[in-house]
Amino acid sequence: MEPIVKHTYSSLIKMHKTVAVAESCTGGLLSNLLTYIGGSSKYFILGIVAYSNKSKQDILKIPAGLIAKKGTVSQEVAEKMAQNVRKMAKADFGIGVTGIAGPTGGTPQKPAGTVFIAVTSENKTISKKFYFTCNRTVIRKKTALKALGLLDELIK
């Protein structure tokens, strides 16, 4: 188990805070890490894997116009995913993850390995772009771990 998983568990339990996740390219891996330790139901409220644009629009209420203008893999969409899942779950924190895990699906502007992660609370949002040059499995794992790191940054 990665140290950040235990650290996240301890921080959320200690602070009596909750989290909800909307993830795409990680395919549930982030939710899996957040629920890895027994007792995680005290802080983990909801995990949604919204892989298609349609599910992002229908379930997470991401505007089609935003996706058309900025692209599914964008900082703006990651932030909306985080904000909307937090509100939907009535959680203290929301995490939004969107990216291209590869090996296909990339473009010259957004090659495989491009990932956007956003973490939000009621009054603060942190969002960052990452670019990982490795295989699909490693990209997914690094993305999920970076998301936990950003959550830790927001908690502090």
mmCIF file of C-alpha atoms in Angstrom:
data_model
loop_
_atom_site.group_PDB
_atom_site.id
_atom_site.type_symbol
_atom_site.label_atom_id
_atom_site.label_comp_id
_atom_site.label_asym_id
_atom_site.label_seq_id
_atom_site.Cartn_x
_atom_site.Cartn_y
_atom_site.Cartn_z
ATOM 1 C CA MET A 1 0.000 0.000 0.000
ATOM 2 C CA GLU A 2 1.259 3.467 -0.915
ATOM 3 C CA PRO A 3 1.957 5.772 2.074
ATOM 4 C CA ILE A 4 -0.338 8.491 0.656
ATOM 5 C CA VAL A 5 -3.311 6.108 0.930
ATOM 6 C CA LYS A 6 -2.836 5.664 4.675
ATOM 7 C CA HIS A 7 -2.074 9.369 5.100
ATOM 8 C CA THR A 8 -5.288 10.357 3.275
ATOM 9 C CA TYR A 9 -7.290 7.908 5.385
ATOM 10 C CA SER A 10 -5.805 9.291 8.608
ATOM 11 C CA SER A 11 -6.307 12.936 7.595
ATOM 12 C CA LEU A 12 -9.937 12.538 6.585
ATOM 13 C CA ILE A 13 -10.827 10.458 9.672
ATOM 14 C CA LYS A 14 -9.045 12.859 12.028
ATOM 15 C CA MET A 15 -10.736 15.920 10.507
ATOM 16 C CA HIS A 16 -14.170 14.268 10.158
ATOM 17 C CA LYS A 17 -14.253 15.285 6.475
ATOM 18 C CA THR A 18 -15.826 13.522 3.512
ATOM 19 C CA VAL A 19 -14.873 13.094 -0.128
ATOM 20 C CA ALA A 20 -16.580 12.246 -3.416
ATOM 21 C CA VAL A 21 -14.862 11.350 -6.680
ATOM 22 C CA ALA A 22 -15.674 11.733 -10.369
ATOM 23 C CA GLU A 23 -13.061 9.899 -12.385
ATOM 24 C CA SER A 24 -12.633 9.020 -16.011
ATOM 25 C CA CYS A 25 -9.234 7.748 -17.182
ATOM 26 C CA THR A 26 -8.496 6.044 -13.853
ATOM 27 C CA GLY A 27 -11.572 3.844 -14.305
ATOM 28 C CA GLY A 28 -12.330 3.488 -10.595
ATOM 29 C CA LEU A 29 -8.751 3.162 -9.374
ATOM 30 C CA LEU A 30 -8.960 6.376 -7.330
ATOM 31 C CA SER A 31 -12.146 5.180 -5.616
ATOM 32 C CA ASN A 32 -10.426 1.851 -5.008
ATOM 33 C CA LEU A 33 -7.484 3.554 -3.272
ATOM 34 C CA LEU A 34 -9.790 5.705 -1.158
ATOM 35 C CA THR A 35 -11.675 2.616 0.029
ATOM 36 C CA TYR A 36 -8.640 0.349 0.427
ATOM 37 C CA ILE A 37 -8.548 0.602 4.219
ATOM 38 C CA GLY A 38 -11.444 -0.656 6.330
ATOM 39 C CA GLY A 39 -13.499 2.132 7.861
ATOM 40 C CA SER A 40 -13.279 4.318 4.773
ATOM 41 C CA SER A 41 -17.086 4.564 4.760
ATOM 42 C CA LYS A 42 -16.613 7.245 7.417
ATOM 43 C CA TYR A 43 -15.273 9.605 4.739
ATOM 44 C CA PHE A 44 -15.895 8.142 1.269
ATOM 45 C CA ILE A 45 -19.362 9.189 0.072
ATOM 46 C CA LEU A 46 -19.488 8.573 -3.670
ATOM 47 C CA GLY A 47 -17.360 7.445 -6.585
ATOM 48 C CA ILE A 48 -18.512 7.876 -10.183
ATOM 49 C CA VAL A 49 -16.646 6.528 -13.186
ATOM 50 C CA ALA A 50 -17.887 8.787 -15.975
ATOM 51 C CA TYR A 51 -15.933 7.467 -18.926
ATOM 52 C CA SER A 52 -18.008 8.766 -21.822
ATOM 53 C CA ASN A 53 -18.888 12.355 -22.681
ATOM 54 C CA LYS A 54 -22.551 11.403 -22.404
ATOM 55 C CA SER A 55 -22.131 10.201 -18.818
ATOM 56 C CA LYS A 56 -20.194 13.355 -17.934
ATOM 57 C CA GLN A 57 -23.076 15.422 -19.303
ATOM 58 C CA ASP A 58 -25.992 13.309 -18.005
ATOM 59 C CA ILE A 59 -24.707 12.303 -14.577
ATOM 60 C CA LEU A 60 -22.196 15.008 -13.672
ATOM 61 C CA LYS A 61 -24.031 17.826 -15.493
ATOM 62 C CA ILE A 62 -20.948 18.952 -17.405
ATOM 63 C CA PRO A 63 -22.253 21.344 -20.080
ATOM 64 C CA ALA A 64 -21.932 19.995 -23.632
ATOM 65 C CA GLY A 65 -20.758 23.457 -24.689
ATOM 66 C CA LEU A 66 -17.843 23.311 -22.247
ATOM 67 C CA ILE A 67 -16.796 19.906 -23.559
ATOM 68 C CA ALA A 68 -17.096 21.153 -27.162
ATOM 69 C CA LYS A 69 -15.086 24.309 -26.424
ATOM 70 C CA LYS A 70 -12.365 23.010 -24.089
ATOM 71 C CA GLY A 71 -12.406 19.266 -24.723
ATOM 72 C CA THR A 72 -13.192 16.459 -22.334
ATOM 73 C CA VAL A 73 -9.560 16.358 -21.271
ATOM 74 C CA SER A 74 -9.189 19.879 -19.895
ATOM 75 C CA GLN A 75 -8.681 21.755 -16.667
ATOM 76 C CA GLU A 76 -12.149 23.267 -16.913
ATOM 77 C CA VAL A 77 -13.871 19.885 -17.241
ATOM 78 C CA ALA A 78 -11.824 18.392 -14.373
ATOM 79 C CA GLU A 79 -12.833 21.330 -12.167
ATOM 80 C CA LYS A 80 -16.533 20.988 -13.071
ATOM 81 C CA MET A 81 -16.357 17.249 -12.392
ATOM 82 C CA ALA A 82 -14.889 17.903 -8.931
ATOM 83 C CA GLN A 83 -17.332 20.693 -8.095
ATOM 84 C CA ASN A 84 -20.402 18.842 -9.290
ATOM 85 C CA VAL A 85 -19.630 15.507 -7.623
ATOM 86 C CA ARG A 86 -18.894 17.317 -4.341
ATOM 87 C CA LYS A 87 -22.237 19.104 -4.496
ATOM 88 C CA MET A 88 -24.108 15.979 -5.606
ATOM 89 C CA ALA A 89 -22.726 13.963 -2.682
ATOM 90 C CA LYS A 90 -22.818 16.862 -0.205
ATOM 91 C CA ALA A 91 -19.181 16.044 0.565
ATOM 92 C CA ASP A 92 -16.513 18.317 2.009
ATOM 93 C CA PHE A 93 -14.134 17.585 -0.884
ATOM 94 C CA GLY A 94 -14.611 16.637 -4.526
ATOM 95 C CA ILE A 95 -12.038 15.197 -6.893
ATOM 96 C CA GLY A 96 -12.315 15.286 -10.688
ATOM 97 C CA VAL A 97 -9.970 13.329 -12.947
ATOM 98 C CA THR A 98 -9.927 13.325 -16.734
ATOM 99 C CA GLY A 99 -7.180 12.317 -19.112
ATOM 100 C CA ILE A 100 -5.854 10.077 -21.839
ATOM 101 C CA ALA A 101 -4.387 6.875 -20.409
ATOM 102 C CA GLY A 102 -3.436 5.610 -23.877
ATOM 103 C CA PRO A 103 -1.981 4.030 -25.731
ATOM 104 C CA THR A 104 -4.479 5.472 -28.238
ATOM 105 C CA GLY A 105 -6.756 8.507 -28.086
ATOM 106 C CA GLY A 106 -4.100 11.180 -27.930
ATOM 107 C CA THR A 107 -3.566 14.114 -30.280
ATOM 108 C CA PRO A 108 -0.497 16.278 -30.919
ATOM 109 C CA GLN A 109 -2.009 18.912 -28.574
ATOM 110 C CA LYS A 110 -3.014 16.356 -25.929
ATOM 111 C CA PRO A 111 -0.914 13.206 -26.290
ATOM 112 C CA ALA A 112 -1.542 10.005 -24.366
ATOM 113 C CA GLY A 113 -0.443 10.592 -20.791
ATOM 114 C CA THR A 114 -2.092 14.032 -20.555
ATOM 115 C CA VAL A 115 -4.158 14.236 -17.372
ATOM 116 C CA PHE A 116 -6.038 16.979 -15.529
ATOM 117 C CA ILE A 117 -6.865 16.614 -11.838
ATOM 118 C CA ALA A 118 -8.985 19.013 -9.804
ATOM 119 C CA VAL A 119 -9.716 18.932 -6.087
ATOM 120 C CA THR A 120 -12.289 21.243 -4.593
ATOM 121 C CA SER A 121 -13.792 22.250 -1.285
ATOM 122 C CA GLU A 122 -16.590 24.713 -0.666
ATOM 123 C CA ASN A 123 -14.314 27.713 -1.154
ATOM 124 C CA LYS A 124 -11.092 26.525 -2.817
ATOM 125 C CA THR A 125 -10.091 24.602 -5.929
ATOM 126 C CA ILE A 126 -6.691 23.243 -6.885
ATOM 127 C CA SER A 127 -6.288 21.926 -10.405
ATOM 128 C CA LYS A 128 -3.208 20.801 -12.273
ATOM 129 C CA LYS A 129 -2.165 19.339 -15.585
ATOM 130 C CA PHE A 130 0.173 16.362 -15.656
ATOM 131 C CA TYR A 131 1.916 14.558 -18.453
ATOM 132 C CA PHE A 132 3.047 10.993 -17.801
ATOM 133 C CA THR A 133 5.249 9.147 -20.293
ATOM 134 C CA CYS A 134 4.675 5.509 -19.475
ATOM 135 C CA ASN A 135 2.202 2.717 -20.174
ATOM 136 C CA ARG A 136 -1.525 2.786 -19.511
ATOM 137 C CA THR A 137 -1.335 0.930 -16.192
ATOM 138 C CA VAL A 138 1.315 3.254 -14.793
ATOM 139 C CA ILE A 139 -0.457 6.382 -16.079
ATOM 140 C CA ARG A 140 -3.637 5.331 -14.266
ATOM 141 C CA LYS A 141 -1.775 4.574 -11.030
ATOM 142 C CA LYS A 142 0.279 7.780 -11.101
ATOM 143 C CA THR A 143 -2.877 9.788 -11.786
ATOM 144 C CA ALA A 144 -4.751 8.275 -8.834
ATOM 145 C CA LEU A 145 -1.791 8.847 -6.500
ATOM 146 C CA LYS A 146 -1.360 12.460 -7.704
ATOM 147 C CA ALA A 147 -5.067 13.036 -7.023
ATOM 148 C CA LEU A 148 -4.548 11.921 -3.417
ATOM 149 C CA GLY A 149 -1.539 14.234 -3.215
ATOM 150 C CA LEU A 150 -3.618 17.188 -4.412
ATOM 151 C CA LEU A 151 -6.326 16.324 -1.886
ATOM 152 C CA ASP A 152 -3.669 16.373 0.824
ATOM 153 C CA GLU A 153 -2.488 19.780 -0.456
ATOM 154 C CA LEU A 154 -6.038 21.155 -0.250
ATOM 155 C CA ILE A 155 -6.607 19.709 3.223
ATOM 156 C CA LYS A 156 -3.523 21.498 4.598
#
